[in-house]
């Protein structure tokens, strides 16, 4: 992250992909107790990505289990068709993939009309330029650090220059936009992503595999990210 840019608050947004799907409400409550800032639902349709996960009713069933916000990562084709349902289910932030709709600008406007906050996601091969004309519509840009569809994949470190490019673009335009990263984020990778400019961290596997439990994993990830921000800012 360019040292002339003020660091943005670190937010931990766990993926529930590794959670026990037979008790998702309890799993959300355990994440909230562990100190996460919000919960990300990885919505997959089996078309945009080769996996199938949560419909809006599943998310709605978990809404009352926690107080923290929900966000829906819409890894789906034609997100326009269902996005209103995810807003109604209690997702306060909807993340639309730039690659998933022909009319991205209109789709992000539809998210805002549905009463949700809008964000846009970029797959690894998609350039920052794909979103430069919709930055005025979003509060966050998600830079995927894996190819979407599954948890537990290896972090793609070559996304760090892309994160830095996006951070610079957002700063040069004076926009109040978070940068989220998703995929392979853990103790060994969070510093690179954060130093490049990310401040919202999606993690799944790394949180659930910590032998000291979710609370330790969340605190450790946050501490490592904040240390990396301080280092980058001091550089
Ligand atoms: C990919 C998913 C994953 C998940 C987090 O489509 O979006 O990135 O949220 O996965 P890991 O286990 O890598 O943190």
Tab-separated table of C-alpha atoms and ligand atoms in Angstrom:
chain	number	residue	atom	x	y	z
A	1	UNK	CA	0.000	0.000	0.000
A	2	UNK	CA	1.476	3.381	-0.882
A	3	UNK	CA	2.861	4.861	2.320
A	4	UNK	CA	1.164	8.206	1.640
A	5	UNK	CA	-2.285	6.628	2.034
A	6	UNK	CA	-3.905	6.434	5.476
A	7	UNK	CA	-4.547	2.838	6.564
A	8	UNK	CA	-8.208	1.783	6.561
A	9	UNK	CA	-9.701	-0.235	9.442
A	10	UNK	CA	-9.121	-3.986	9.179
A	11	UNK	CA	-12.329	-6.016	8.956
A	12	UNK	CA	-12.488	-9.795	9.243
A	13	UNK	CA	-15.264	-11.315	7.115
A	14	UNK	CA	-15.170	-15.102	7.498
A	15	UNK	CA	-16.488	-17.440	4.882
A	16	UNK	CA	-18.837	-20.085	6.267
A	17	UNK	CA	-17.876	-22.567	3.547
A	18	UNK	CA	-15.827	-24.674	6.015
A	19	UNK	CA	-18.546	-24.506	8.700
A	20	UNK	CA	-20.838	-27.389	9.697
A	21	UNK	CA	-23.801	-26.904	7.336
A	22	UNK	CA	-26.051	-28.941	9.629
A	23	UNK	CA	-25.961	-26.120	12.199
A	24	UNK	CA	-25.260	-22.895	10.362
A	25	UNK	CA	-27.019	-20.677	12.887
A	26	UNK	CA	-24.810	-21.939	15.689
A	27	UNK	CA	-21.763	-21.623	13.444
A	28	UNK	CA	-22.603	-17.980	12.748
A	29	UNK	CA	-22.961	-17.374	16.494
A	30	UNK	CA	-19.557	-18.981	17.103
A	31	UNK	CA	-17.986	-16.672	14.502
A	32	UNK	CA	-19.590	-13.640	16.118
A	33	UNK	CA	-18.315	-14.777	19.525
A	34	UNK	CA	-14.855	-15.203	17.990
A	35	UNK	CA	-14.793	-11.489	17.178
A	36	UNK	CA	-15.396	-11.314	13.430
A	37	UNK	CA	-16.793	-8.071	12.005
A	38	UNK	CA	-19.300	-9.571	9.586
A	39	UNK	CA	-20.047	-12.873	7.857
A	40	UNK	CA	-19.631	-13.600	4.159
A	41	UNK	CA	-21.966	-16.060	2.459
A	42	UNK	CA	-20.366	-17.615	-0.609
A	43	UNK	CA	-23.353	-17.893	-2.956
A	44	UNK	CA	-22.616	-20.263	-5.826
A	45	UNK	CA	-24.942	-21.389	-8.638
A	46	UNK	CA	-23.027	-24.277	-10.219
A	47	UNK	CA	-22.738	-22.233	-13.439
A	48	UNK	CA	-20.574	-19.168	-12.784
A	49	UNK	CA	-18.484	-21.453	-10.557
A	50	UNK	CA	-18.465	-25.296	-10.416
A	51	UNK	CA	-20.104	-25.466	-6.995
A	52	UNK	CA	-23.581	-24.931	-5.514
A	53	UNK	CA	-24.240	-23.420	-2.070
A	54	UNK	CA	-26.675	-21.132	-0.292
A	55	UNK	CA	-30.101	-19.912	-1.403
A	56	UNK	CA	-31.593	-16.810	0.216
A	57	UNK	CA	-33.830	-18.847	2.533
A	58	UNK	CA	-30.804	-20.533	4.148
A	59	UNK	CA	-29.271	-17.150	4.890
A	60	UNK	CA	-32.583	-15.756	6.146
A	61	UNK	CA	-32.827	-18.685	8.566
A	62	UNK	CA	-29.509	-17.660	10.129
A	63	UNK	CA	-30.166	-13.920	10.250
A	64	UNK	CA	-31.559	-13.907	13.789
A	65	UNK	CA	-28.649	-15.965	15.148
A	66	UNK	CA	-26.274	-12.998	15.176
A	67	UNK	CA	-26.243	-9.204	15.264
A	68	UNK	CA	-23.254	-8.663	12.961
A	69	UNK	CA	-23.838	-7.827	9.261
A	70	UNK	CA	-24.146	-10.383	6.488
A	71	UNK	CA	-22.646	-9.944	3.028
A	72	UNK	CA	-23.446	-12.124	0.018
A	73	UNK	CA	-20.658	-12.916	-2.439
A	74	UNK	CA	-22.724	-13.608	-5.541
A	75	UNK	CA	-20.735	-16.073	-7.599
A	76	UNK	CA	-23.678	-16.548	-9.919
A	77	UNK	CA	-24.660	-15.891	-13.513
A	78	UNK	CA	-27.354	-13.251	-14.053
A	79	UNK	CA	-27.216	-11.907	-10.478
A	80	UNK	CA	-30.049	-9.507	-11.380
A	81	UNK	CA	-32.499	-12.391	-11.127
A	82	UNK	CA	-32.034	-13.156	-7.433
A	83	UNK	CA	-30.148	-10.304	-5.820
A	84	UNK	CA	-33.274	-8.698	-4.344
A	85	UNK	CA	-33.974	-11.959	-2.480
A	86	UNK	CA	-30.528	-11.866	-0.858
A	87	UNK	CA	-31.117	-8.319	0.280
A	88	UNK	CA	-34.506	-9.362	1.705
A	89	UNK	CA	-32.793	-12.324	3.439
A	90	UNK	CA	-30.736	-9.881	5.471
A	91	UNK	CA	-27.543	-9.365	3.467
A	92	UNK	CA	-26.636	-5.709	3.916
A	93	UNK	CA	-23.851	-5.819	1.314
A	94	UNK	CA	-24.112	-7.615	-2.027
A	95	UNK	CA	-20.975	-8.385	-4.017
A	96	UNK	CA	-21.545	-8.722	-7.768
A	97	UNK	CA	-18.850	-10.196	-10.008
A	98	UNK	CA	-17.868	-7.901	-12.881
A	99	UNK	CA	-17.770	-10.992	-15.111
A	100	UNK	CA	-21.262	-12.219	-14.198
A	101	UNK	CA	-23.495	-9.672	-15.924
A	102	UNK	CA	-23.514	-7.795	-19.228
A	103	UNK	CA	-24.945	-4.667	-17.579
A	104	UNK	CA	-22.755	-4.287	-14.459
A	105	UNK	CA	-23.566	-0.602	-13.946
A	106	UNK	CA	-27.311	-1.274	-14.022
A	107	UNK	CA	-26.933	-4.352	-11.775
A	108	UNK	CA	-25.083	-2.393	-9.109
A	109	UNK	CA	-27.805	0.226	-9.277
A	110	UNK	CA	-30.347	-2.548	-8.728
A	111	UNK	CA	-28.451	-3.590	-5.581
A	112	UNK	CA	-28.752	-0.038	-4.207
A	113	UNK	CA	-32.436	0.139	-5.186
A	114	UNK	CA	-32.950	-3.088	-3.210
A	115	UNK	CA	-31.715	-1.226	-0.147
A	116	UNK	CA	-28.361	-2.998	0.100
A	117	UNK	CA	-24.836	-1.613	-0.169
A	118	UNK	CA	-23.068	-2.547	-3.399
A	119	UNK	CA	-19.666	-4.096	-4.014
A	120	UNK	CA	-17.999	-5.520	-7.109
A	121	UNK	CA	-15.653	-8.508	-7.389
A	122	UNK	CA	-12.807	-9.224	-9.805
A	123	UNK	CA	-11.679	-12.725	-10.714
A	124	UNK	CA	-7.892	-13.164	-10.919
A	125	UNK	CA	-7.695	-12.594	-14.674
A	126	UNK	CA	-9.986	-9.554	-14.711
A	127	UNK	CA	-8.160	-6.200	-14.754
A	128	UNK	CA	-8.859	-3.246	-12.471
A	129	UNK	CA	-9.996	-1.325	-15.550
A	130	UNK	CA	-13.141	-3.490	-15.612
A	131	UNK	CA	-14.517	-1.576	-12.630
A	132	UNK	CA	-13.125	1.922	-13.131
A	133	UNK	CA	-16.492	3.204	-14.435
A	134	UNK	CA	-18.575	1.819	-11.547
A	135	UNK	CA	-16.447	2.868	-8.581
A	136	UNK	CA	-18.948	5.634	-7.824
A	137	UNK	CA	-21.617	2.959	-7.189
A	138	UNK	CA	-19.726	0.723	-4.754
A	139	UNK	CA	-18.432	0.784	-1.185
A	140	UNK	CA	-16.006	-2.073	-1.725
A	141	UNK	CA	-14.081	-3.901	-4.421
A	142	UNK	CA	-13.273	-7.583	-3.875
A	143	UNK	CA	-10.021	-8.747	-5.464
A	144	UNK	CA	-10.201	-12.540	-5.648
A	145	UNK	CA	-6.943	-14.174	-4.618
A	146	UNK	CA	-8.093	-17.578	-5.840
A	147	UNK	CA	-10.243	-18.681	-8.749
A	148	UNK	CA	-13.714	-18.796	-7.166
A	149	UNK	CA	-15.676	-21.931	-6.358
A	150	UNK	CA	-13.992	-23.650	-3.454
A	151	UNK	CA	-12.319	-22.986	-0.124
A	152	UNK	CA	-8.884	-24.246	0.793
A	153	UNK	CA	-7.126	-23.138	-2.403
A	154	UNK	CA	-3.646	-21.615	-2.631
A	155	UNK	CA	-3.285	-17.826	-2.433
A	156	UNK	CA	-2.382	-16.209	-5.770
A	157	UNK	CA	0.340	-13.742	-4.768
A	158	UNK	CA	0.457	-12.188	-8.231
A	159	UNK	CA	-2.772	-10.410	-7.269
A	160	UNK	CA	-0.831	-8.085	-4.939
A	161	UNK	CA	0.199	-5.609	-7.674
A	162	UNK	CA	-3.460	-5.557	-8.746
A	163	UNK	CA	-4.525	-4.736	-5.178
A	164	UNK	CA	-1.959	-1.925	-5.069
A	165	UNK	CA	-3.110	-0.597	-8.457
A	166	UNK	CA	-6.705	-0.531	-7.266
A	167	UNK	CA	-5.742	1.125	-3.968
A	168	UNK	CA	-3.921	3.869	-5.845
A	169	UNK	CA	-6.857	4.370	-8.261
A	170	UNK	CA	-9.331	4.669	-5.382
A	171	UNK	CA	-7.069	7.082	-3.520
A	172	UNK	CA	-6.356	9.227	-6.593
A	173	UNK	CA	-10.118	9.678	-7.062
A	174	UNK	CA	-10.631	10.423	-3.366
A	175	UNK	CA	-13.134	7.584	-2.994
A	176	UNK	CA	-14.107	5.984	0.309
A	177	UNK	CA	-13.869	2.375	-0.848
A	178	UNK	CA	-12.693	-0.734	0.990
A	179	UNK	CA	-10.639	-3.400	-0.746
A	180	UNK	CA	-11.499	-6.971	0.165
A	181	UNK	CA	-9.456	-10.087	-0.589
A	182	UNK	CA	-10.819	-13.602	-0.649
A	183	UNK	CA	-9.030	-16.889	-1.090
A	184	UNK	CA	-6.074	-18.441	0.663
A	185	UNK	CA	-5.970	-15.674	3.272
A	186	UNK	CA	-4.210	-16.857	6.420
A	187	UNK	CA	-1.247	-16.187	8.733
A	188	UNK	CA	1.303	-16.655	5.941
A	189	UNK	CA	-0.465	-14.574	3.268
A	190	UNK	CA	-2.354	-11.794	5.069
A	191	UNK	CA	0.675	-9.502	5.334
A	192	UNK	CA	1.255	-9.384	1.583
A	193	UNK	CA	-2.393	-8.690	0.804
A	194	UNK	CA	-2.711	-6.038	3.507
A	195	UNK	CA	0.571	-4.305	2.690
A	196	UNK	CA	-0.626	-4.098	-0.929
A	197	UNK	CA	-3.754	-2.249	0.205
A	198	UNK	CA	-6.468	-4.725	1.228
A	199	UNK	CA	-8.346	-3.991	4.469
A	200	UNK	CA	-11.269	-6.449	4.426
A	201	UNK	CA	-10.144	-10.041	4.817
A	202	UNK	CA	-12.205	-13.079	3.893
A	203	UNK	CA	-10.869	-16.260	5.409
A	204	UNK	CA	-12.381	-19.690	5.792
A	205	UNK	CA	-9.936	-22.570	6.021
A	206	UNK	CA	-7.321	-20.609	7.963
A	207	UNK	CA	-9.823	-19.768	10.711
A	208	UNK	CA	-11.261	-23.239	11.082
A	209	UNK	CA	-7.926	-25.079	11.034
A	210	UNK	CA	-6.361	-23.039	13.873
A	211	UNK	CA	-5.714	-25.565	16.680
A	212	UNK	CA	-6.259	-22.814	19.233
A	213	UNK	CA	-9.756	-22.131	17.932
A	214	UNK	CA	-11.682	-19.439	16.053
A	215	UNK	CA	-11.073	-16.687	18.596
A	216	UNK	CA	-7.310	-17.106	18.376
A	217	UNK	CA	-7.398	-17.344	14.587
A	218	UNK	CA	-9.416	-14.138	14.220
A	219	UNK	CA	-7.276	-12.180	16.681
A	220	UNK	CA	-4.060	-13.441	15.115
A	221	UNK	CA	-5.187	-12.591	11.569
A	222	UNK	CA	-6.224	-9.098	12.653
A	223	UNK	CA	-2.943	-8.514	14.476
A	224	UNK	CA	-0.876	-9.650	11.511
A	225	UNK	CA	-2.879	-7.427	9.156
A	226	UNK	CA	-2.538	-4.362	11.382
A	227	UNK	CA	1.194	-4.965	11.753
A	228	UNK	CA	1.555	-5.202	7.978
A	229	UNK	CA	-0.410	-1.966	7.541
A	230	UNK	CA	1.867	-0.189	10.025
A	231	UNK	CA	4.918	-1.515	8.218
A	232	UNK	CA	3.672	-0.445	4.817
A	233	UNK	CA	2.664	2.994	6.117
A	234	UNK	CA	6.060	3.515	7.702
A	235	UNK	CA	7.963	2.480	4.580
B	1	LIG	C1	-13.931	-19.147	-3.292
B	1	LIG	C2	-14.427	-18.818	-1.913
B	1	LIG	C3	-13.291	-18.993	-0.918
B	1	LIG	C4	-13.724	-18.860	0.511
B	1	LIG	C5	-12.528	-18.725	1.431
B	1	LIG	O1	-14.981	-19.061	-4.184
B	1	LIG	O2	-14.922	-17.482	-1.894
B	1	LIG	O3	-12.301	-18.039	-1.240
B	1	LIG	O4	-14.564	-17.800	0.607
B	1	LIG	O5	-11.685	-19.773	1.163
B	1	LIG	P1	-10.348	-20.064	2.009
B	1	LIG	O6	-10.608	-21.387	2.639
B	1	LIG	O7	-9.259	-20.059	1.011
B	1	LIG	O8	-10.190	-18.967	3.029
